[in-house]
CSV table of C-alpha atoms and ligand atoms in Angstrom, one decimal:
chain,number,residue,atom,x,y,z
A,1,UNK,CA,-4.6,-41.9,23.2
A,2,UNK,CA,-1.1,-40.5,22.5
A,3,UNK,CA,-1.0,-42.4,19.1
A,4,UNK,CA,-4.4,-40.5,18.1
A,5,UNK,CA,-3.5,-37.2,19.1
A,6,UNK,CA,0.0,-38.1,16.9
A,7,UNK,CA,-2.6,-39.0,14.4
A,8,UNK,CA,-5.0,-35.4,14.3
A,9,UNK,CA,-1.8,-33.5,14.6
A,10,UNK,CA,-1.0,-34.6,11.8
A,11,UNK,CA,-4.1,-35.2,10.0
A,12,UNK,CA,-3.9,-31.2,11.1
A,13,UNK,CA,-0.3,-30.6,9.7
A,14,UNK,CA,-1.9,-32.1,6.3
A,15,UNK,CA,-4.9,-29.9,6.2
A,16,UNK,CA,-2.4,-27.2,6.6
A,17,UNK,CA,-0.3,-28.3,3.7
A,18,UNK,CA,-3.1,-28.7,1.6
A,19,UNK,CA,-4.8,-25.5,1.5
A,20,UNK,CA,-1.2,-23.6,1.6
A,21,UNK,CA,-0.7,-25.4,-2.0
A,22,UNK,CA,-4.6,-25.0,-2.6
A,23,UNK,CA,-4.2,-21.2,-1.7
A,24,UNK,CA,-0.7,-20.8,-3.8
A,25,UNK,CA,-2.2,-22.9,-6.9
A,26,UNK,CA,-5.4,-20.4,-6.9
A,27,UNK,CA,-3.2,-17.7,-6.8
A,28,UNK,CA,-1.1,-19.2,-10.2
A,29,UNK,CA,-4.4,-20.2,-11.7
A,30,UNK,CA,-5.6,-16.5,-11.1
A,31,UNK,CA,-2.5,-15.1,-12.6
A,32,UNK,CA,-3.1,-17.4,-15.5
A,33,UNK,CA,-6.7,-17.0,-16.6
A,34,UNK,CA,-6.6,-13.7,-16.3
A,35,UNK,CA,-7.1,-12.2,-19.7
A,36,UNK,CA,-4.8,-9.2,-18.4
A,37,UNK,CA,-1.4,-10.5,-17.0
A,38,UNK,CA,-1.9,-7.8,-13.9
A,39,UNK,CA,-2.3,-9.6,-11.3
A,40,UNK,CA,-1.2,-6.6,-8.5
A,41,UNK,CA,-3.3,-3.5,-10.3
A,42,UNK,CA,-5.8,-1.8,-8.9
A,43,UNK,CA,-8.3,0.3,-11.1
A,44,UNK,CA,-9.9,3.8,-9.4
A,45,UNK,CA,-12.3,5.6,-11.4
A,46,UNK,CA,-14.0,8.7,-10.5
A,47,UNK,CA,-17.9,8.3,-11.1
A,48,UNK,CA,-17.6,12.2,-13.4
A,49,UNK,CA,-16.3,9.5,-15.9
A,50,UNK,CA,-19.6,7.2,-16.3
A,51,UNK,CA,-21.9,8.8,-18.8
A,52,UNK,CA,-24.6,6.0,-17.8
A,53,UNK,CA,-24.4,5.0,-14.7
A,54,UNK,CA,-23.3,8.5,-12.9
A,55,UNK,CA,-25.9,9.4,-10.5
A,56,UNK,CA,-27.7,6.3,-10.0
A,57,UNK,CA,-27.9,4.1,-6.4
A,58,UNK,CA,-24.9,2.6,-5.5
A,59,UNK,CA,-27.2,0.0,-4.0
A,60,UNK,CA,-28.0,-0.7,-7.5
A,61,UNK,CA,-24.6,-0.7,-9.3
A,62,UNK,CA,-22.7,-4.3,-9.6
A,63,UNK,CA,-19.6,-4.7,-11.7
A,64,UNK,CA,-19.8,-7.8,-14.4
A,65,UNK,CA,-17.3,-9.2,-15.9
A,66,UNK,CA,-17.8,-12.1,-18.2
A,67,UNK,CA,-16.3,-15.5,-17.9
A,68,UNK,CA,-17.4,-18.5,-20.6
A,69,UNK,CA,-19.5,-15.9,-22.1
A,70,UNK,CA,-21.7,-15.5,-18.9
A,71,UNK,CA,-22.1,-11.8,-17.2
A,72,UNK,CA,-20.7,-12.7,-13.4
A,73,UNK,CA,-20.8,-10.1,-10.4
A,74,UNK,CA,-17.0,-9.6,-9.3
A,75,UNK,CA,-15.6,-7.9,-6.3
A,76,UNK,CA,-15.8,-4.4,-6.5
A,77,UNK,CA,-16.8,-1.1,-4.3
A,78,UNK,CA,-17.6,2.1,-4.5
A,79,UNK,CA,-16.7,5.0,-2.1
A,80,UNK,CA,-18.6,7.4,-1.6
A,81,UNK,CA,-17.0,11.2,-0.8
A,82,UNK,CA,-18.9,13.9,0.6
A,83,UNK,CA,-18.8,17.2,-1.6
A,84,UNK,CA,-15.7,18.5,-0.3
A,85,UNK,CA,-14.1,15.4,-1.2
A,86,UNK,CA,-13.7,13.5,2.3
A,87,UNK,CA,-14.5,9.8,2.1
A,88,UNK,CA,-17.7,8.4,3.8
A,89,UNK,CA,-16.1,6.2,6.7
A,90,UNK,CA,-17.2,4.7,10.0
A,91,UNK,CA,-15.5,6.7,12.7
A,92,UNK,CA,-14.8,6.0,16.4
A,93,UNK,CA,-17.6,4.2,18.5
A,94,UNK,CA,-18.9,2.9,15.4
A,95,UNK,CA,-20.2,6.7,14.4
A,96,UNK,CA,-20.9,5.9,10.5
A,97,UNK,CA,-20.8,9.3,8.5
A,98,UNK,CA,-23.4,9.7,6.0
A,99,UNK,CA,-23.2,9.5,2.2
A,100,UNK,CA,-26.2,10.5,-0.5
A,101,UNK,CA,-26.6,6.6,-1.6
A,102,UNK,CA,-25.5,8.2,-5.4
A,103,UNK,CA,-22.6,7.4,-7.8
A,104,UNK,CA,-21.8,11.0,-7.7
A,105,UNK,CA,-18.8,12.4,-9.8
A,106,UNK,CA,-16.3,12.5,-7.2
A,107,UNK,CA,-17.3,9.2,-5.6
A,108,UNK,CA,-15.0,6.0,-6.6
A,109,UNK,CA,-15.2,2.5,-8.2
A,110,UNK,CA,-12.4,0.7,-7.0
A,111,UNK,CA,-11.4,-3.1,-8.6
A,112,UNK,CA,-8.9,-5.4,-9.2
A,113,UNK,CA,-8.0,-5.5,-12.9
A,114,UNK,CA,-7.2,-9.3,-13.0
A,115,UNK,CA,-11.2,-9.5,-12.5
A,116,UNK,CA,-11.4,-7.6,-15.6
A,117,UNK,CA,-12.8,-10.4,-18.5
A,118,UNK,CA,-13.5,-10.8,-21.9
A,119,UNK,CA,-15.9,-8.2,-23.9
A,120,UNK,CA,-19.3,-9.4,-24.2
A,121,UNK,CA,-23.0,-7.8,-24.1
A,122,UNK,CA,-24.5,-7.4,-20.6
A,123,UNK,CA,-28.0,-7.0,-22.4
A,124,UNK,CA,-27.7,-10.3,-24.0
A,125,UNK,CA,-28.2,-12.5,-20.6
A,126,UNK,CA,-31.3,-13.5,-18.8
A,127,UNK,CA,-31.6,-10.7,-16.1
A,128,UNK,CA,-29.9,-7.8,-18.8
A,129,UNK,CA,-29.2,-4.2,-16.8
A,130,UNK,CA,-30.9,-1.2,-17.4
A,131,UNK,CA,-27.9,0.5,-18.6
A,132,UNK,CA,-24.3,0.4,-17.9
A,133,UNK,CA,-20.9,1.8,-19.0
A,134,UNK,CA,-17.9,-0.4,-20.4
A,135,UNK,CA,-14.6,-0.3,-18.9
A,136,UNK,CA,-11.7,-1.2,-21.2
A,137,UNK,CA,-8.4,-1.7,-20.0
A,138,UNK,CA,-4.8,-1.8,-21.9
A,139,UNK,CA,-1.7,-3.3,-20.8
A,140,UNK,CA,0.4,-0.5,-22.9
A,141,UNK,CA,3.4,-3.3,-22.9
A,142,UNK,CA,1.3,-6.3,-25.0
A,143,UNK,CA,-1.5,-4.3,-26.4
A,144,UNK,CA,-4.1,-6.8,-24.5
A,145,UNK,CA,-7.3,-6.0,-23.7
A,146,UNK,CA,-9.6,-6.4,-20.8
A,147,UNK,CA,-13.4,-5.5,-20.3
A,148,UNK,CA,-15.7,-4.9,-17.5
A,149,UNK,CA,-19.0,-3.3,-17.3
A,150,UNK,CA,-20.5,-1.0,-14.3
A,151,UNK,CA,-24.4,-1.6,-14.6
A,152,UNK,CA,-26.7,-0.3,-13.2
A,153,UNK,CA,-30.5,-2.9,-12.4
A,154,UNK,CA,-33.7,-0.9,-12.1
A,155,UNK,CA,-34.7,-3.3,-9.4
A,156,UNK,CA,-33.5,-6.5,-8.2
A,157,UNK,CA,-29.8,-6.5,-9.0
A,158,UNK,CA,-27.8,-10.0,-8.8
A,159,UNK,CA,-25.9,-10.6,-5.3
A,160,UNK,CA,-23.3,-9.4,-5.1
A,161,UNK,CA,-19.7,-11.5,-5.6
A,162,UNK,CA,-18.9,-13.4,-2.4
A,163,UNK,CA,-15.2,-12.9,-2.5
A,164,UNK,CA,-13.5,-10.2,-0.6
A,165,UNK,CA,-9.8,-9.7,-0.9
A,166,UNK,CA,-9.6,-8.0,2.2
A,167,UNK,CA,-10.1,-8.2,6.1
A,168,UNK,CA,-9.4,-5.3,8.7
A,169,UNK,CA,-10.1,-6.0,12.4
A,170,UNK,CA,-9.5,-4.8,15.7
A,171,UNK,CA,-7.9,-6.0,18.5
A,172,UNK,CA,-7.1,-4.5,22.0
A,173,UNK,CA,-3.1,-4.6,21.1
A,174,UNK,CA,-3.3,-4.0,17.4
A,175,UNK,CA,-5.2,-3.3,14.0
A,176,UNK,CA,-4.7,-5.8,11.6
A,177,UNK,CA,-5.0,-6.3,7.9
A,178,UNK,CA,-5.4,-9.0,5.7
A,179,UNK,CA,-5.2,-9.8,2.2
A,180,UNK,CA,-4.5,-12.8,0.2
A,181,UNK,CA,-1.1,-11.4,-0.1
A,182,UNK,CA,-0.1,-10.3,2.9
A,183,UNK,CA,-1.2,-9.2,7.0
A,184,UNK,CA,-0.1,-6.0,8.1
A,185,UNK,CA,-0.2,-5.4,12.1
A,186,UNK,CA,-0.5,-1.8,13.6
A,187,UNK,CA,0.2,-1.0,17.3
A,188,UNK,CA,-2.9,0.8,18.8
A,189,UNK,CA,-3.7,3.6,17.4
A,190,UNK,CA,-0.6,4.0,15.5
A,191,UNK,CA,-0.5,5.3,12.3
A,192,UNK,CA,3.1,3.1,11.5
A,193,UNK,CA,2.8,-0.3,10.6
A,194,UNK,CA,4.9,-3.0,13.2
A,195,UNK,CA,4.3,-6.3,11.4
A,196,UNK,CA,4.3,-7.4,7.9
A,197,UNK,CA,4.6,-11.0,6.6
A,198,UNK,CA,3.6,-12.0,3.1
A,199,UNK,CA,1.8,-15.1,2.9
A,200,UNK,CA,3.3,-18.2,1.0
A,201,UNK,CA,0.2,-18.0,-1.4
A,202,UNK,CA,2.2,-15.2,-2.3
A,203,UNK,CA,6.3,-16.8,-2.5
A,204,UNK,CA,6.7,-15.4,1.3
A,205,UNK,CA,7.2,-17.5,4.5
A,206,UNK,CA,4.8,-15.6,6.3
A,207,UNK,CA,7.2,-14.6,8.9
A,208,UNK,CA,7.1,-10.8,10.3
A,209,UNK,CA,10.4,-8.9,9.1
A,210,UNK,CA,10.0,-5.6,9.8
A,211,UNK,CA,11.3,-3.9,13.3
A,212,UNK,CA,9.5,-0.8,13.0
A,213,UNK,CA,8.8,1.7,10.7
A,214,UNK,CA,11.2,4.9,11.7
A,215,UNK,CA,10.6,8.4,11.2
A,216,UNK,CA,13.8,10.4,12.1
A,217,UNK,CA,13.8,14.3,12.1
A,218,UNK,CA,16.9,16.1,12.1
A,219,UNK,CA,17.1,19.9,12.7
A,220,UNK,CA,20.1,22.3,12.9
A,221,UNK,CA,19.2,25.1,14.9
A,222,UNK,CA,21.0,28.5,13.7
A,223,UNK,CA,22.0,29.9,16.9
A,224,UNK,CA,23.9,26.6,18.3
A,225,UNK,CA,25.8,23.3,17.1
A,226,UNK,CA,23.2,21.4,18.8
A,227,UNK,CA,20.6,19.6,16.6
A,228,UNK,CA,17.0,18.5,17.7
A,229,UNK,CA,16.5,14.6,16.8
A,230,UNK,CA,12.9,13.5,16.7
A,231,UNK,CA,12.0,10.1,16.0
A,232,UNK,CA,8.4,8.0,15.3
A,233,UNK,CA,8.0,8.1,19.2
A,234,UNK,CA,7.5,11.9,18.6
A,235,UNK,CA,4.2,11.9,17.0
A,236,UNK,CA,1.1,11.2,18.6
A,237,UNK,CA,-1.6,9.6,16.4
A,238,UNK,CA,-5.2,8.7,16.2
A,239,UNK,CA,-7.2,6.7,13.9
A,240,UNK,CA,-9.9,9.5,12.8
A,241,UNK,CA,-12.1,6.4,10.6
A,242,UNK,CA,-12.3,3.7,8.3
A,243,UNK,CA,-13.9,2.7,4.7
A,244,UNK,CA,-13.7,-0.8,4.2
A,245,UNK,CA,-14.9,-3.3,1.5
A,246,UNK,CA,-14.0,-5.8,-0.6
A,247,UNK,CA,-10.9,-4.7,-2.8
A,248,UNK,CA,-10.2,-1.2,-0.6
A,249,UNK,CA,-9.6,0.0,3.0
A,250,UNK,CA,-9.1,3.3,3.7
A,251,UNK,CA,-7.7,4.4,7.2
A,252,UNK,CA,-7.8,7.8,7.6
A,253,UNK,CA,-5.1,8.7,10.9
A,254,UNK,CA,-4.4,12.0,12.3
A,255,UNK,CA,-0.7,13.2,13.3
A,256,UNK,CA,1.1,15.7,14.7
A,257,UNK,CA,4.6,15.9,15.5
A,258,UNK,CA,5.5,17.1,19.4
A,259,UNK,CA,8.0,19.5,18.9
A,260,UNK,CA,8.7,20.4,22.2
A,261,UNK,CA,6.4,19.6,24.9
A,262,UNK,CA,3.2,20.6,24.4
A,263,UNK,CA,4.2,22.5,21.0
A,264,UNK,CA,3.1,20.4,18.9
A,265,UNK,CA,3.0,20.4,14.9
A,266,UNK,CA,0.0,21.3,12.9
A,267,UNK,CA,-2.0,17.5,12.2
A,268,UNK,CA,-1.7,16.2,9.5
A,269,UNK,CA,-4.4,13.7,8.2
A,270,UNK,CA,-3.7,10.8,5.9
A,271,UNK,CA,-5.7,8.2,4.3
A,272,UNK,CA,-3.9,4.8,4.3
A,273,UNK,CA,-4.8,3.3,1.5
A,274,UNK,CA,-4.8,-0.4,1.2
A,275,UNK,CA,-6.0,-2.8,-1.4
A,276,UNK,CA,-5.3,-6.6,-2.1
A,277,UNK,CA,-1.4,-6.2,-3.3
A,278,UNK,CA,-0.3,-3.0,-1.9
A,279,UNK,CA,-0.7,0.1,0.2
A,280,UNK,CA,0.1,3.6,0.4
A,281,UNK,CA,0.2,6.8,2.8
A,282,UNK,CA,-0.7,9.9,0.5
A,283,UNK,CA,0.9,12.8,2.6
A,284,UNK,CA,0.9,16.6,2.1
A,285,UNK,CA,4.9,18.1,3.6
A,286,UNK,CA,5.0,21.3,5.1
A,287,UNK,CA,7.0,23.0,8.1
A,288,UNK,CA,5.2,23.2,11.3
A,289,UNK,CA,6.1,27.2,11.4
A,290,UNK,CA,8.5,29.3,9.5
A,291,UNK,CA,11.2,27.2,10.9
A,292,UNK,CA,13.3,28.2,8.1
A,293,UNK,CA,13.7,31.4,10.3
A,294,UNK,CA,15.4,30.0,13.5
A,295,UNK,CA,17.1,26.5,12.0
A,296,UNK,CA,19.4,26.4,9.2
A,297,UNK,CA,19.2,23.2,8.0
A,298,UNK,CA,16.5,20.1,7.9
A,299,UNK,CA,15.9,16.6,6.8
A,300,UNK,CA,13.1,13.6,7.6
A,301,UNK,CA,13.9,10.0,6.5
A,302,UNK,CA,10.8,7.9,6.5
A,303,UNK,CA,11.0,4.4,6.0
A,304,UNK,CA,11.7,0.6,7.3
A,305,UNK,CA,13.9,-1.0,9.9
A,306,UNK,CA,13.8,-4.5,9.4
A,307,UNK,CA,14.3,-7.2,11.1
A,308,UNK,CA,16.8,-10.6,11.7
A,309,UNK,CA,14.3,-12.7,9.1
A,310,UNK,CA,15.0,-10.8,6.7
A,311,UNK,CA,18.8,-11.8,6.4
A,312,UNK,CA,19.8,-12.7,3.3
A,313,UNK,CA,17.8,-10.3,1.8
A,314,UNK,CA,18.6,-8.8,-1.5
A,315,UNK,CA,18.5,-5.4,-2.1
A,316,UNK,CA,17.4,-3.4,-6.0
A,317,UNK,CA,17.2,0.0,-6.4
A,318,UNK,CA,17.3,2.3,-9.2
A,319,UNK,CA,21.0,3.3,-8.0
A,320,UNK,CA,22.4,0.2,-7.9
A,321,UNK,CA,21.4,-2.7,-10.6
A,322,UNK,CA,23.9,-5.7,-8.7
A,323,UNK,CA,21.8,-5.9,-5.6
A,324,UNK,CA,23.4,-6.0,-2.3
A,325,UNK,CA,22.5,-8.2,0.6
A,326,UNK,CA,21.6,-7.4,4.5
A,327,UNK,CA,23.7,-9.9,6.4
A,328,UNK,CA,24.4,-7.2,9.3
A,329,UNK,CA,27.5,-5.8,8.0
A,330,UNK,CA,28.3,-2.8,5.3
A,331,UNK,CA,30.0,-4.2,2.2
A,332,UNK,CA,31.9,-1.7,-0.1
A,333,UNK,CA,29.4,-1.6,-2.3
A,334,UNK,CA,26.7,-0.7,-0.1
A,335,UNK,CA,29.1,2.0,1.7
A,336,UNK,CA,28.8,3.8,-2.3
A,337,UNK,CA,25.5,3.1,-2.2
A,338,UNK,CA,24.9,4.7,1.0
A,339,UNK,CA,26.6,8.0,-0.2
A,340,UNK,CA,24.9,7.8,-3.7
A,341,UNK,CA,23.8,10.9,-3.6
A,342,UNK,CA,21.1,10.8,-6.8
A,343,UNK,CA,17.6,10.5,-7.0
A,344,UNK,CA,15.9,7.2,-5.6
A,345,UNK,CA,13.0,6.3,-7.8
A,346,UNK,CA,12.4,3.2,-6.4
A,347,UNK,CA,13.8,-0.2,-4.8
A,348,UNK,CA,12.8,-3.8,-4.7
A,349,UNK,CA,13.7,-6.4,-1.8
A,350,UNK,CA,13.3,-10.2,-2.2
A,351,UNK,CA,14.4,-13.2,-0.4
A,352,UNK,CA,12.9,-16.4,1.6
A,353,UNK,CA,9.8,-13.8,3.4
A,354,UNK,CA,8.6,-12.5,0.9
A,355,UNK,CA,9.3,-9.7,-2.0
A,356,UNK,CA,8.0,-6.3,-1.5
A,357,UNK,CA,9.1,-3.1,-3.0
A,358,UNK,CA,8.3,0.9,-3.2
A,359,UNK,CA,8.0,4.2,-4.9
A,360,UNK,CA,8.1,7.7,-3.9
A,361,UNK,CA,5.7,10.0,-5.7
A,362,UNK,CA,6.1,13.8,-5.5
A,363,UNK,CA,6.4,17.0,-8.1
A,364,UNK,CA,10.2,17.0,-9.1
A,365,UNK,CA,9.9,20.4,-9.3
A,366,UNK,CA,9.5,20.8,-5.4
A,367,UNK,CA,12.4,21.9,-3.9
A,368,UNK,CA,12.4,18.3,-1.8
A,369,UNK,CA,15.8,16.6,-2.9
A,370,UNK,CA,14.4,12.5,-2.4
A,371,UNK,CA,17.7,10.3,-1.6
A,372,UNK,CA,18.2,6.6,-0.8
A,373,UNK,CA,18.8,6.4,3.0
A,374,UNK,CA,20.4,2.3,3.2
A,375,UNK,CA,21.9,1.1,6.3
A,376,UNK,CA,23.1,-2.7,7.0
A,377,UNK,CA,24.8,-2.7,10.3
A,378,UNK,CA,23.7,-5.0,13.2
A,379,UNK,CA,26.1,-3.9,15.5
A,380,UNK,CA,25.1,0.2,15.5
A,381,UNK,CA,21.9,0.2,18.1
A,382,UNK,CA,19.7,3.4,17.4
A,383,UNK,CA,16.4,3.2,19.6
A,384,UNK,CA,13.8,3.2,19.7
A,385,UNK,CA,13.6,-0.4,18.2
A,386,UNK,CA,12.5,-3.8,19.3
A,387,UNK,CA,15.3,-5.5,17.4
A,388,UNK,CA,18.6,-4.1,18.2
A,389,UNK,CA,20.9,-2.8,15.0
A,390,UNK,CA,20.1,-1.5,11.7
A,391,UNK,CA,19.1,-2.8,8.9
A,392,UNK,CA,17.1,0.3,7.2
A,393,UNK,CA,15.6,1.4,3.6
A,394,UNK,CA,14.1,4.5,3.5
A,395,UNK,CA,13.3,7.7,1.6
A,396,UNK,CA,15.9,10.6,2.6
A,397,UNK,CA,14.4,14.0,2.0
A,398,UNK,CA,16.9,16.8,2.3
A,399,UNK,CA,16.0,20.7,1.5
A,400,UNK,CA,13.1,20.8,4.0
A,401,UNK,CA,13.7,24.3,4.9
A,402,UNK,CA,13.4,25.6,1.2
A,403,UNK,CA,9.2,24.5,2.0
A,404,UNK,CA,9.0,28.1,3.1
A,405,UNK,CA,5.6,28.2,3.8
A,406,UNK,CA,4.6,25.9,0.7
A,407,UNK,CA,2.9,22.6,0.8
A,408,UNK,CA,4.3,19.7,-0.7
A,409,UNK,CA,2.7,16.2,-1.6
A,410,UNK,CA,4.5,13.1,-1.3
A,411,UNK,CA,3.5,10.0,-1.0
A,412,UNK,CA,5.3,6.5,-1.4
A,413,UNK,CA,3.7,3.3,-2.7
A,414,UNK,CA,4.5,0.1,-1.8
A,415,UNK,CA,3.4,-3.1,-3.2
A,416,UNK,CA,4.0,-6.8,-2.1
A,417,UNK,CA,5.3,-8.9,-5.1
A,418,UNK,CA,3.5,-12.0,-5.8
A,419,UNK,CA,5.8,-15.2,-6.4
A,420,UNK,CA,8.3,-12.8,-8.1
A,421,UNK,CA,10.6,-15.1,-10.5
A,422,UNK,CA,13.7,-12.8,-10.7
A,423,UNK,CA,12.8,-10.1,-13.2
A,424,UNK,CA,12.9,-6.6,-11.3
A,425,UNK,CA,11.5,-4.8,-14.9
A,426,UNK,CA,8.6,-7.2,-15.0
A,427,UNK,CA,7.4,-6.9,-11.0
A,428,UNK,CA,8.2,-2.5,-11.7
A,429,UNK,CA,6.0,-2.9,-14.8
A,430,UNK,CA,2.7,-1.3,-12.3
A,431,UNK,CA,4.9,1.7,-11.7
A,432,UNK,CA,6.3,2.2,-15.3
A,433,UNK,CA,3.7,0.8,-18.1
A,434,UNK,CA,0.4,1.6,-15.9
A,435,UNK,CA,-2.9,0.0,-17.2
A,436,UNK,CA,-4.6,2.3,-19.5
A,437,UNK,CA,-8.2,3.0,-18.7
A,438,UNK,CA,-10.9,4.2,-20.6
A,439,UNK,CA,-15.0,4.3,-20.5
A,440,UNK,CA,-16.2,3.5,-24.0
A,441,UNK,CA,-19.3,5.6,-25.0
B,1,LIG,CA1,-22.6,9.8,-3.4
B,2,LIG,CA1,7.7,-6.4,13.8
B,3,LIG,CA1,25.4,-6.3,3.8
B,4,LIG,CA1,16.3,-2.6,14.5
């Protein structure tokens, strides 16, 4: 009896180990057939740029790409907005808003360019489309080229490609996301993330390293010393609805800061965007009231506290090209680094959980000043946090009162790094050398 269950453990432990290599060789084999070497891009096209296929049913769209000269449905979606731009999502208690079933011009198609394939001629198979536009995309770097075509069947389109990159569900403790990548984990009805572990199909260990996302205010009031601290704990959040399908979710949250008791900020809605090797939170800045008037100076730092499995971590940014490591304690190094008081454009962390990295996105001409906030120090305790000490990457913005009454976008975009070999230019080729698109007539 004992000897058996030895047996299916291990005959389980096998299984396991076999479709961890199966998942990381598909992930290789992907990276290597495609005819774009791209394998963490997304493509988002408006519909205003398909001359053929604009205004038909998006029941009747499918995106083919061809592989050994066949036309194949691959994964692919399109998101419908309403006229003022707000995506069609399924809100709470299942309350589905309502979309006009048309590729309209704001509406998007949203793919993965490593599904992108060779060029071919969607007419010349056996069930040819009606009409359809061609996508053609450039890798800037090489020159190559990859094609894929939006078509549009009269009646009877193919079914559509079984894959699906990702997987969003529900639980009573926490909303969850999966890709082949990576699983994000949000508390309930909490716009910050709590969890992330990047799979080994993608060179991770799949172990969570993050403590918590923090979001710490600081506010010097005019009249006194004293400065108001607000932290994450300060904002109160609700899911308003989710768009899911196959390469795209979009969770759209509402939040507000509580300023003082039942003061509260004006909300602030954001659509989480997440597809199969990254994720973003597209914000819009601006000062609850004209605080400018009554503090005299104000900051936000937004970003990650990680946590103990992610020692031995090393550390890139734009600031510093000899990375630095979180062990717990403050080298000299990253005591300059700290105090480096430039721009941060981006930064890149790798080590045995994974590789991830990020970018902030806003108009330089703003009057936001964007700075690196870094922090390795297990022994300073600043809660709220689950795993005591600090071992933080964030943005820093300083200038906040210059906002005035202004509104300011800013956004920061992270990706997960599949099986990254070392080369930092190579993984921040998706921010620098974007994929050219183009719809050819
Ligand atoms: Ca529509
Ligand atoms: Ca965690
Ligand atoms: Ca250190
Ligand atoms: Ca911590």
């Amino acid at each position: 009896m004992k000897k058996q269950r030895r047996l299916s453990r291990l005959a389980l432990l096998l299984s396991l180990l076999v479709s961890a290599i199966t998942l990381r060789a598909q992930a290789q084999d992907q990276s290597r057939t495609a005819s774009l070497d791209r394998v963490m891009d997304p493509v988002v096209i408006a519909g205003v740029k398909f001359p053929n296929v604009r205004t038909r049913p998006v029941a009747h769209l499918r995106l083919l790409a061809f592989r050994d000269g066949n036309a194949i449905p691959v994964p692919f979606q399109i998101d419908e907005r309403t006229p003022a731009g707000e995506y069609v999502m399924t809100r709470p208690a299942g309350v589905r808003d309502r979309g006009d079933g048309l590729f309209d011009d704001n509406d998007e198609l949203v793919f993965m360019a490593l599904d992108a394939g060779k060029r071919g001629d969607p007419k010349a198979g056996g069930f040819p489309p009606a009409g359809w536009d061609e996508i053609e995309l450039t890798d800037p770097l090489t020159g190559e080229r990859a094609y894929a075509y939006l078509a549009f069947f009269a009646s009877d389109p193919p079914s559509l490609s079984p894959v699906s990159y990702m997987q969003y569900r529900e639980t009573p403790e926490y909303d969850e996301l999966v890709t082949p990548y990576y699983t994000l984990r949000f508390p309930k009805n909490n716009v910050f993330i709590r969890d992330i572990m990047i799979h080994p199909a993608a060179g991770g260990n799949g172990q969570d390293f993050m403590d918590r996302i923090k979001m710490r205010l600081g506010v010097k009031v005019l009249a006194g010393y004293w400065s108001v601290g607000r932290t994450e704990e300060n904002f109160v959040t609700k899911v308003l609805g989710v768009a899911r399908g196959p390469v795209r979710v979009i969770r759209q949250t509402d939040t507000r800061l509580v300023i003082l008791l039942n003061l509260k900020s004006p909300s602030a809605v954001v659509n989480g965007s997440f597809y199969p090797c990254s994720f973003q939170f597209p914000s819009m800045l601006s000062l609850p009231f004209r605080m400018d008037l009554v503090a005299s100076d104000a900051s936000i730092r937004q970003g990650w506290d990680l946590n103990r499995n992610a020692l031995g971590m090393k550390f890139y940014t734009n600031l510093n090209p000899r990375p630095v490591t979180y062990d717990g304690k403050m080298d000299p190094e990253e005591v300059e680094l700290a105090n480096n008081p430039n721009t941060l454009y981006w930064a890149l962390c790798t080590g045995p959980a994974g590789t991830f990295m990020f970018k902030g996105v806003w108009e330089e001409s703003s009057p936001l000043q964007a700075r690196l906030y870094y922090e390795d120090d297990l022994s300073r305790l600043e809660p709220p946090e689950e795993d005591p000490g600090v071992m933080g990457l964030a943005y820093q913005l300083e200038n906040l009162l210059k906002m005035g009454t202004g509104r300011y976008p800013f956004n920061i975009i992270n990706y997960v790094v599949p099986n990254f070999d070392g080369d930092v230019p190579r993984a921040l080729r998706v921010f620098d050398h974007p994929l050219q698109v183009a719809i050819n007539p």
